[in-house]
XYZ file of C-alpha atoms in Angstrom:
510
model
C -14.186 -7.042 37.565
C -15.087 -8.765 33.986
C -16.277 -12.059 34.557
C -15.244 -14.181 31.561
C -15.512 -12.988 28.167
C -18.609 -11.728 26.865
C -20.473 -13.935 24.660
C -24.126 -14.236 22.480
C -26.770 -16.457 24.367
C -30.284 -18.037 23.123
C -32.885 -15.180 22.921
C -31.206 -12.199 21.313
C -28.931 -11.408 24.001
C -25.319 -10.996 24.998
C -24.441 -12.616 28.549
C -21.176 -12.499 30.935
C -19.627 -16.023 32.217
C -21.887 -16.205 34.822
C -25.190 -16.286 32.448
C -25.871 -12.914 33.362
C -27.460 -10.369 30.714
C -25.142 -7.447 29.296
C -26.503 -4.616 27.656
C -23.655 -2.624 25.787
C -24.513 1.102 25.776
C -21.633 3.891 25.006
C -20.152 6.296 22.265
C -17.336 5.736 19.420
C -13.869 7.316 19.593
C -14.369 8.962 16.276
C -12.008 11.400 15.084
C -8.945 9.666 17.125
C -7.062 6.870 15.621
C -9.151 7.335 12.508
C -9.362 11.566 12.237
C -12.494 12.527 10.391
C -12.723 16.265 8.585
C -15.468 17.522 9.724
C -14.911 16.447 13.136
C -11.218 17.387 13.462
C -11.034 20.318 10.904
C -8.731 19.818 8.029
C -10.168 18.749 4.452
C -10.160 15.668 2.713
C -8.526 12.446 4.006
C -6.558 12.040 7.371
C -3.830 10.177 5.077
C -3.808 13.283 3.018
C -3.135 15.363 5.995
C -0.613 13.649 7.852
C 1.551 13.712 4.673
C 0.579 17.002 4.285
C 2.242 17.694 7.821
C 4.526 15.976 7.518
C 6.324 17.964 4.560
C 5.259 21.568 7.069
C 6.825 20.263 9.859
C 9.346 17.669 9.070
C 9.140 13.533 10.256
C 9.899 14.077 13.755
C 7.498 16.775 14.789
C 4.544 15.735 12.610
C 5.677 12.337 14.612
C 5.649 14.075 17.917
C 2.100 16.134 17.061
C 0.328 12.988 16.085
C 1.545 10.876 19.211
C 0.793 13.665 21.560
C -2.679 14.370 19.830
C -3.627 10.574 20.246
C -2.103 10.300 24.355
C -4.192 13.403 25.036
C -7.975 12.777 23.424
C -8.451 9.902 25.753
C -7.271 9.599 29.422
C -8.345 7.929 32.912
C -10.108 11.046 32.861
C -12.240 10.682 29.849
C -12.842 7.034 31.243
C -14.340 8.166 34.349
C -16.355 10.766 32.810
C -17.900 8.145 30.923
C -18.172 5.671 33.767
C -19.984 8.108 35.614
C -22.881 9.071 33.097
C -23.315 5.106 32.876
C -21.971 3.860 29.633
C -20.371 0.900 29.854
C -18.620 0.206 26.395
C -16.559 2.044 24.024
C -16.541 1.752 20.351
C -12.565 2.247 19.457
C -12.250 2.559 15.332
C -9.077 2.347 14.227
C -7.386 3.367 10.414
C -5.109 0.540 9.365
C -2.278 3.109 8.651
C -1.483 2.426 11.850
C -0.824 -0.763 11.259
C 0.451 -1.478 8.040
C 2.525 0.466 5.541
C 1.288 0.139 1.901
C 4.790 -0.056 0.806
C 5.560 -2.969 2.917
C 1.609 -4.376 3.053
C 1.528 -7.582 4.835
C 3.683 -7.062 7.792
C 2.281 -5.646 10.753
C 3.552 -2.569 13.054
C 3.962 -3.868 16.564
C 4.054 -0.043 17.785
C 1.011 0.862 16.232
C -0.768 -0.983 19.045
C 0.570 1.431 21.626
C -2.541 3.827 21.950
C -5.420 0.600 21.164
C -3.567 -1.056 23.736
C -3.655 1.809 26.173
C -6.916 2.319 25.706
C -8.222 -0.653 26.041
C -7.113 -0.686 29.640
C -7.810 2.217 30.375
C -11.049 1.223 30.106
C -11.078 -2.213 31.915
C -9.377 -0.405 34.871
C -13.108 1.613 34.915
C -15.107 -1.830 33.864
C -15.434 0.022 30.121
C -16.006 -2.987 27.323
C -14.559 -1.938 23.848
C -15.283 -2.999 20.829
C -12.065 -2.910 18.148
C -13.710 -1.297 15.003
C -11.298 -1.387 11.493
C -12.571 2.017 10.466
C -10.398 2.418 7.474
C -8.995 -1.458 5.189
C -6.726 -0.887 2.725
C -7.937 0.448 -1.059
C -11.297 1.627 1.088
C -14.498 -0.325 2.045
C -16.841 2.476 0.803
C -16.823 5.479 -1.694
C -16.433 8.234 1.478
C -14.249 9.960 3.470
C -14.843 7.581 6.842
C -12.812 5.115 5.600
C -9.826 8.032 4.423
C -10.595 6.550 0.643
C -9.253 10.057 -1.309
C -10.906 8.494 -4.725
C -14.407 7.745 -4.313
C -13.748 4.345 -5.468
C -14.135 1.360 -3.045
C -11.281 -0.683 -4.438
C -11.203 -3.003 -1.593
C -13.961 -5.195 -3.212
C -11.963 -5.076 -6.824
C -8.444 -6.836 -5.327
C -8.620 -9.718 -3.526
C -5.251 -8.234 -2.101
C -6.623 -5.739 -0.136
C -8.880 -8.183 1.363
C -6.027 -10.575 2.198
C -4.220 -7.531 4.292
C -7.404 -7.292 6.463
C -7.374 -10.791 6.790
C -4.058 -10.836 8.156
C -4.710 -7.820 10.306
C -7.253 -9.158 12.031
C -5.907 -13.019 12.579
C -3.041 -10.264 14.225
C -5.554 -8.597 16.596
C -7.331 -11.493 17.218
C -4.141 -13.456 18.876
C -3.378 -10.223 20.549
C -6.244 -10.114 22.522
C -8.080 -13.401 22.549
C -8.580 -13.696 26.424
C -9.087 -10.185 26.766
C -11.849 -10.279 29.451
C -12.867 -6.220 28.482
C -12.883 -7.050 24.730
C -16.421 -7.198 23.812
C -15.074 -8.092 20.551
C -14.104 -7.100 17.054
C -15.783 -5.197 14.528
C -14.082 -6.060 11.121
C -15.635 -3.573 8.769
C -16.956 -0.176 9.492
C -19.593 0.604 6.885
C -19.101 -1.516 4.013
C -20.717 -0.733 0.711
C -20.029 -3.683 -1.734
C -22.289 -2.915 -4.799
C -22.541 -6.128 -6.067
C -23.448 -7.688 -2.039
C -21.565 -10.955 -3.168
C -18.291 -10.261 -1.968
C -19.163 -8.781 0.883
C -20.797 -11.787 1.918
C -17.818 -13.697 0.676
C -15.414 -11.339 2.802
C -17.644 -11.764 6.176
C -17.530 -15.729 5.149
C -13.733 -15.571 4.938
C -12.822 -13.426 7.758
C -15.208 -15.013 10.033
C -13.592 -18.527 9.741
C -9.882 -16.401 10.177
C -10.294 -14.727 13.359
C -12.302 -17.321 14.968
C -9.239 -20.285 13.992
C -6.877 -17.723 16.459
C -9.636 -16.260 19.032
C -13.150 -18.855 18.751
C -14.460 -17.097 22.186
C -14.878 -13.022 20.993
C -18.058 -11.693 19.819
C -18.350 -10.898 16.206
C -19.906 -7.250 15.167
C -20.700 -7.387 11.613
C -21.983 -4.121 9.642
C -24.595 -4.209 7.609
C -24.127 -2.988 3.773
C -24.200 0.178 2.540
C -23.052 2.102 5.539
C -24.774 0.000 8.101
C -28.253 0.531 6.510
C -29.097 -2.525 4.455
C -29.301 -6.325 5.309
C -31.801 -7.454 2.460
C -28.469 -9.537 1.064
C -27.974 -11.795 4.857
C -29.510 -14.890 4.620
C -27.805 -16.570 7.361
C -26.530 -15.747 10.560
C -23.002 -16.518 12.255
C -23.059 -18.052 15.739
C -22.225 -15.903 18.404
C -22.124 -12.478 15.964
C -23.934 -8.941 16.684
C -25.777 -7.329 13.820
C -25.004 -3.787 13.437
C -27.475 -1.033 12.136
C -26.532 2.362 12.073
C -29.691 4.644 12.502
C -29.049 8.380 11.457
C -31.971 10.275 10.613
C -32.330 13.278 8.806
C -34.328 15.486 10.495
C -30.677 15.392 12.713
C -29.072 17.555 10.057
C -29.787 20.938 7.929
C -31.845 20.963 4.619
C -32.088 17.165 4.471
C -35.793 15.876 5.279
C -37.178 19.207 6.932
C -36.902 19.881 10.750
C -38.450 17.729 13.701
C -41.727 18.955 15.183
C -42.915 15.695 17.359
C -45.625 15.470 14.698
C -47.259 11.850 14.615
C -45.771 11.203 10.968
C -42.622 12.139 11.702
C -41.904 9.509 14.661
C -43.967 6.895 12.212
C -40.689 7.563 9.746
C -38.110 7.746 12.342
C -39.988 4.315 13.350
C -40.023 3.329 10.511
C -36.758 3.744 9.163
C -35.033 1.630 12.811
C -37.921 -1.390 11.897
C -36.406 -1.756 8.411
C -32.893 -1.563 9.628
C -33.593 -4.439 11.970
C -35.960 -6.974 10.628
C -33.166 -9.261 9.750
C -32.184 -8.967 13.298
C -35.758 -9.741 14.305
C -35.804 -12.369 11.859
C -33.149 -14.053 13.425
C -33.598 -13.397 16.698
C -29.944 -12.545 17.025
C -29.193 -9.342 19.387
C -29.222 -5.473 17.704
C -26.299 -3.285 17.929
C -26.828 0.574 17.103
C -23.013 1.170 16.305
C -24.012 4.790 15.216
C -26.409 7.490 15.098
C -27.152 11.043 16.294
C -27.626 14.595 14.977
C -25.507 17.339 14.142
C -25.457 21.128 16.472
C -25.831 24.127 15.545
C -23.755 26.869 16.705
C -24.680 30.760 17.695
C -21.854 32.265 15.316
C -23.627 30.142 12.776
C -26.890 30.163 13.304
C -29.071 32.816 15.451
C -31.668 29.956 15.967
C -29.207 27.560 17.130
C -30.928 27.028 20.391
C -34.324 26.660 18.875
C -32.977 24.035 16.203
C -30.885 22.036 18.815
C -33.828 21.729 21.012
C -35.424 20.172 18.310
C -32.292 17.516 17.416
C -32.856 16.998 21.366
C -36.174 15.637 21.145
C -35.449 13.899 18.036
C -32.850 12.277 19.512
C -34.873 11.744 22.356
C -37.606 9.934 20.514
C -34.671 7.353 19.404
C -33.499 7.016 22.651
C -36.563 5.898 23.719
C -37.228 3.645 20.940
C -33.532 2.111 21.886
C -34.739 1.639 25.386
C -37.804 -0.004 25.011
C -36.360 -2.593 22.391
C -33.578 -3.349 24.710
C -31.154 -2.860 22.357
C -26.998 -2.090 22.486
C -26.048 1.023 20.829
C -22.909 3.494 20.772
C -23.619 6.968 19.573
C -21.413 9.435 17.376
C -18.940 10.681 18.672
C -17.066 11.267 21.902
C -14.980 14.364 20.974
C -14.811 16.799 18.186
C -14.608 20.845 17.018
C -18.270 21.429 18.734
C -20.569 19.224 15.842
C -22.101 16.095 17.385
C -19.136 15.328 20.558
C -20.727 14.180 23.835
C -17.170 16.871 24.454
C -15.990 19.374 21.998
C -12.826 21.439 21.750
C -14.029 25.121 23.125
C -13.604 28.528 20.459
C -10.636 29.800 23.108
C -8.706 26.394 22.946
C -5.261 26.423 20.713
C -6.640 24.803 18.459
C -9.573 26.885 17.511
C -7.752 29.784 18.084
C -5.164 28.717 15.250
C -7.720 27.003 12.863
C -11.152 28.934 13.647
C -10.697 31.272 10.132
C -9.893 28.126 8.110
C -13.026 26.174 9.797
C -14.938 28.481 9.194
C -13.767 29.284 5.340
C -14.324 25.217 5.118
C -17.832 25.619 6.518
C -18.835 28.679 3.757
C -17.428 26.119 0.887
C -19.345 23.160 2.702
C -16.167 21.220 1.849
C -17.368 18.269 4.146
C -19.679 16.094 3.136
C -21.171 15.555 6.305
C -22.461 18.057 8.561
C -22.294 20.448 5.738
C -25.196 23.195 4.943
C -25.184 24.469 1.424
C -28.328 25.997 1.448
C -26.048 29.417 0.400
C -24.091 27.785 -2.690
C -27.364 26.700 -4.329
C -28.292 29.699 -6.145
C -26.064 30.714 -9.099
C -23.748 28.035 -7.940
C -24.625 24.366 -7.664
C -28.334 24.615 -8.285
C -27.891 25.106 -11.680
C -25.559 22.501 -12.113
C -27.241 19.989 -10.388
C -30.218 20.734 -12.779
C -27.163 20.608 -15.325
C -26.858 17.010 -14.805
C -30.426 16.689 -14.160
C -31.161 17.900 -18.140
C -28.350 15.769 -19.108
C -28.413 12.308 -17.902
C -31.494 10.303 -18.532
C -33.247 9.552 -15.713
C -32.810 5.539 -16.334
C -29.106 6.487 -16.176
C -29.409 8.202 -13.092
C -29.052 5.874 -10.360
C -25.474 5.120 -9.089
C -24.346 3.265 -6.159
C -24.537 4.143 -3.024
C -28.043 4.456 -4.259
C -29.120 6.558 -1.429
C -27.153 9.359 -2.690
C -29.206 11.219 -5.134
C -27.061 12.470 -8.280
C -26.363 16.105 -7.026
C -24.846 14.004 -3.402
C -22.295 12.407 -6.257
C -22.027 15.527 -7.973
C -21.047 17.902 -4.839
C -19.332 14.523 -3.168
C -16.595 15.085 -6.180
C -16.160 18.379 -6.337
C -16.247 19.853 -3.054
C -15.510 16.982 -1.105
C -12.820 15.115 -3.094
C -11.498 17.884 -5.787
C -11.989 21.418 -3.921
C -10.445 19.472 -0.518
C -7.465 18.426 -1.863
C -6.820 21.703 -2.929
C -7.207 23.066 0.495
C -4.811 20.846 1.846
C -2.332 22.688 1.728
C -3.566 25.509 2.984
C -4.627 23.958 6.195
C -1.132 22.077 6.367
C 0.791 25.907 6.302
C -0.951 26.967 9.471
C 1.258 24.579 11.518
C 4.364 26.042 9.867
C 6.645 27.011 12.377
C 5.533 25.616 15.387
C 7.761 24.348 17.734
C 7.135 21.366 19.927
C 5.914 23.410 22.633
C 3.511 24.946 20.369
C 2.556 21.501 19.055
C 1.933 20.101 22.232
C -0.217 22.941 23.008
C -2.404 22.018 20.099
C -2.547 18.319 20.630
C -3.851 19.231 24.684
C -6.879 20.577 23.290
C -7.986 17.467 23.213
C -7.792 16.146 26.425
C -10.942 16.242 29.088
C -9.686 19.125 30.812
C -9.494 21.797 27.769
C -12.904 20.158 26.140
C -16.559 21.043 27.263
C -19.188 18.615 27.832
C -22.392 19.042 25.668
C -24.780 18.644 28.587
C -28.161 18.323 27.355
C -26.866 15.410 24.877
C -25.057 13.963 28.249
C -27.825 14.335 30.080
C -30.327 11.770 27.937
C -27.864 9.434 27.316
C -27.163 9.100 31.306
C -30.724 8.648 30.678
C -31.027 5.825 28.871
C -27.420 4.607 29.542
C -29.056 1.882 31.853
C -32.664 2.178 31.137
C -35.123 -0.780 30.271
C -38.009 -1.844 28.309
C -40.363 -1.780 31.455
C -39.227 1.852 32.479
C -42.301 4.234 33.022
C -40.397 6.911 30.894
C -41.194 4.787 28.156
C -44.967 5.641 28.154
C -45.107 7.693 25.142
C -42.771 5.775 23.093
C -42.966 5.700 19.280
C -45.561 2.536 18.507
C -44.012 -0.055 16.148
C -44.992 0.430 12.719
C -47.118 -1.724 11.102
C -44.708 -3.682 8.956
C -41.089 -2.484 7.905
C -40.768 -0.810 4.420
C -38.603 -3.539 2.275
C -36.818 -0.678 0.220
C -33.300 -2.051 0.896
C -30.385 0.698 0.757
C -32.626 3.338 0.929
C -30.943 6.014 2.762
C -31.926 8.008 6.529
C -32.210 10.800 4.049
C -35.280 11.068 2.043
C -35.309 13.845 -0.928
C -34.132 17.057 -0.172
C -35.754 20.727 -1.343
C -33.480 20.814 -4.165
C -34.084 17.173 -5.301
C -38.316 18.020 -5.068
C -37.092 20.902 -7.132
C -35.694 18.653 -9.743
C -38.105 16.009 -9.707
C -40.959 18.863 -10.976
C -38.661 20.569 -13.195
C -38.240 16.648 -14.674
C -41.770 15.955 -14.615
């Protein structure tokens, strides 16, 4: 039983009513209420797909598919799997489709609360905190695909408009569950990347004051900018707010930084990389929230060393855990459930919905569509190696830094074509494989999310029972990463340091 609402006390930490320490540790619902690509399957934007659906099946079925998909990918079930490996909070993020209608902005859709609110006590009824994340504001908080933006342009910080919609969301949210007990609290902006770091401040100023006038008692979980990476614009702190870093590193994912070997200089950068993130935190004394990290997985019909490159992302992962641990810190990893990439569960190769979108997954892998867990290693050659150096040749190099900054040029370049341009060509194609299918058949699909037809990934279950409820003082701790000397000030500087190619480039430059 929750006693009293959860709330930030002197010395870094989050406490119950009674005065008693609370250390938040548990996973995101990705790829639910805000559907991802490369976690669900289809290309481009989960806007683009429903309407896409839509027109294949018709308003009531696509209405029927999408309820059914969202009752089945989390249960009681799911809840007490959780409970069980010792997590104790759940990161729920949320696309404001749900919620508003861009042709009637402003005015708020009771019903799209059903699932938030089910979930939400689901989760009390297993003492499960969550934390209400917008994933997705209207006109799109960053340039990429998390936050279903289908342009690349981030046009929430260009109309005060859009910003006045989230503002109203969330005064919404806040009266509907201000008193919530097993509400840790709200998260107002997944991931925002405001070039100019002035309105974001602005925005955290203004929405602050908002949901606080309705609910004054509910934590506060503010992203940092640029995805969660960069907090060199804070200069203040809010009263009874969590800070929140997200830590991926790129030894976690192909042809990025290289692959992890436990060597000394590679836990000094993975080190590294978490002490920058959180120096303002430190700075502040004002408690750390890791609201995402974790690697991607290979798979045997992708990769014939899969096991030997998992193990690695094991003990890379490992090495953060620890790092977590030892710092005391909250954190909820990436993801709960998806097609078998990062999931703590993933949808099995002889589920429905494998079985009916396996060739098209797989023809999305080969085009590396996504731009996340993507390897294009293959396309380089003849392909987008060239152009890359194309651009390379052709923009000077004091031209060619562009916000996000930690995206080097050829992450725009591919970012537009494959990801934005090539996807919404595929759209269709993807949408045509539910043609046909009856209700049954659609019902079929959306079960292949619930617990029962997903697998558990049980080494990555295994550490995070681990170090679900483990403390600074822990003897597994012993070999922990030391603290690095002093954090690197390099600001937005992404997890991912040059690539191969971009080596390539910088000598064919020089």
């Amino acid at each position: 039983m929750a006693t009293g609402i959860l709330r930030v006390a002197d010395g870094a930490k989050i406490v119950d009513a009674n005065g008693d320490q609370v250390i938040l540790r548990g996973v995101a619902l990705g790829g639910w209420m805000m559907m991802e690509n490369f976690m669900n399957g289809f290309p481009g934007r989960e806007m683009q797909v429903r309407k896409a659906l839509r027109k294949v099946l018709g308003p009531e079925k696509s209405a029927f598919f999408f309820d059914k998909f969202l009752e089945y990918f989390f249960t009681d079930e799911d809840a007490t799997f959780l409970k069980s490996l010792g997590l104790n909070s759940l990161r729920v993020p949320f696309n404001y489709h749900h919620l508003e209608d861009d042709m009637n902005p402003g005015v708020i859709i009771q019903d799209g609360f059903k699932h938030i609110d089910r979930v939400v006590e689901i989760c009390a009824r297993h003492g499960i905190y969550t934390i209400l994340d917008l994933h997705s504001a209207p006109g799109g908080q960053s340039q990429d695909w998390h936050c279903d933006n289908p342009t690349g342009y981030a046009a929430f910080w260009d109309q005060k408009s859009f910003q006045d919609r989230v503002v109203n969301l969330w005064r919404t949210i806040a009266a509907r569950y201000r008193g919530n007990p097993w509400v840790a609290g709200y998260n107002p902006l997944n991931e925002p990347a405001d070039e100019e770091w002035t309105r974001l401040l602005a925005f955290y100023d203004r929405i602050e004051k908002a949901i606080r006038e309705i609910d004054p008692d509910h934590i506060l979980w503010l992203d940092g900018n640029t995805f969660s990476m960069d907090f060199s614009g804070f200069t203040k702190v809010f009263p009874n707010t969590v800070y929140a870093i997200h830590d991926y590193c790129g030894y976690g994912f192909p042809n990025r930084i290289g692959r992890y070997q436990g060597k000394p200089e590679q836990d000094k950068y993975i080190r590294a990389m978490y002490d920058r993130k959180v120096e303002f935190m430190k700075t502040h004394n004002v408690p750390i929230w890791n609201g995402e990290f974790g690697p991607i997985y290979e798979r045997e019909e992708y990769n014939p060393d899969y096991k030997v490159q998992n193990k690695e992302r094991y003990n890379m992962l490992e090495k953060q855990l620890s790092i977590y641990s030892a710092e005391g810190i909250h954190w909820s990893i990436w993801a709960y459930k998806d097609i078998n990439v990062m999931g703590m569960r993933y949808v099995p190769s002889d589920s429905a919905w494998i079985t009916l979108l396996g060739p098209f997954i797989r023809k999305k892998r080969e085009l590396a569509v996504d731009s996340w867990a993507y390897d294009d290693a293959h396309l380089q050659e003849g392909l987008f190696g060239p152009l890359h150096r194309w651009f390379v040749e052709n923009v000077p190099d004091k031209y060619s830094k562009k916000y996000p900054w930690q995206w080097r040029m050829h992450m725009h370049v591919f970012r537009g074509i494959r990801g934005i341009t090539l996807a919404e060509y595929l759209i269709p194609e993807f949408a045509d494989y539910f043609s046909g299918k009856t209700f049954e058949e659609l019902d079929e699909l959306a079960r292949s999310w619930s617990f029962a037809n997903t697998v558990g990934r049980d080494e990555l279950n295994r550490l995070l029972k681990l170090h679900a409820t483990m403390k600074p003082d822990d003897p597994h701790l012993v070999s922990v990463i030391p603290r690095a000397n002093k954090p690197q000030s390099n600001g937005a500087r992404g997890v991912f340091e040059l690539s191969p190619l971009e080596l390539s480039m910088q000598k064919t430059r020089a």
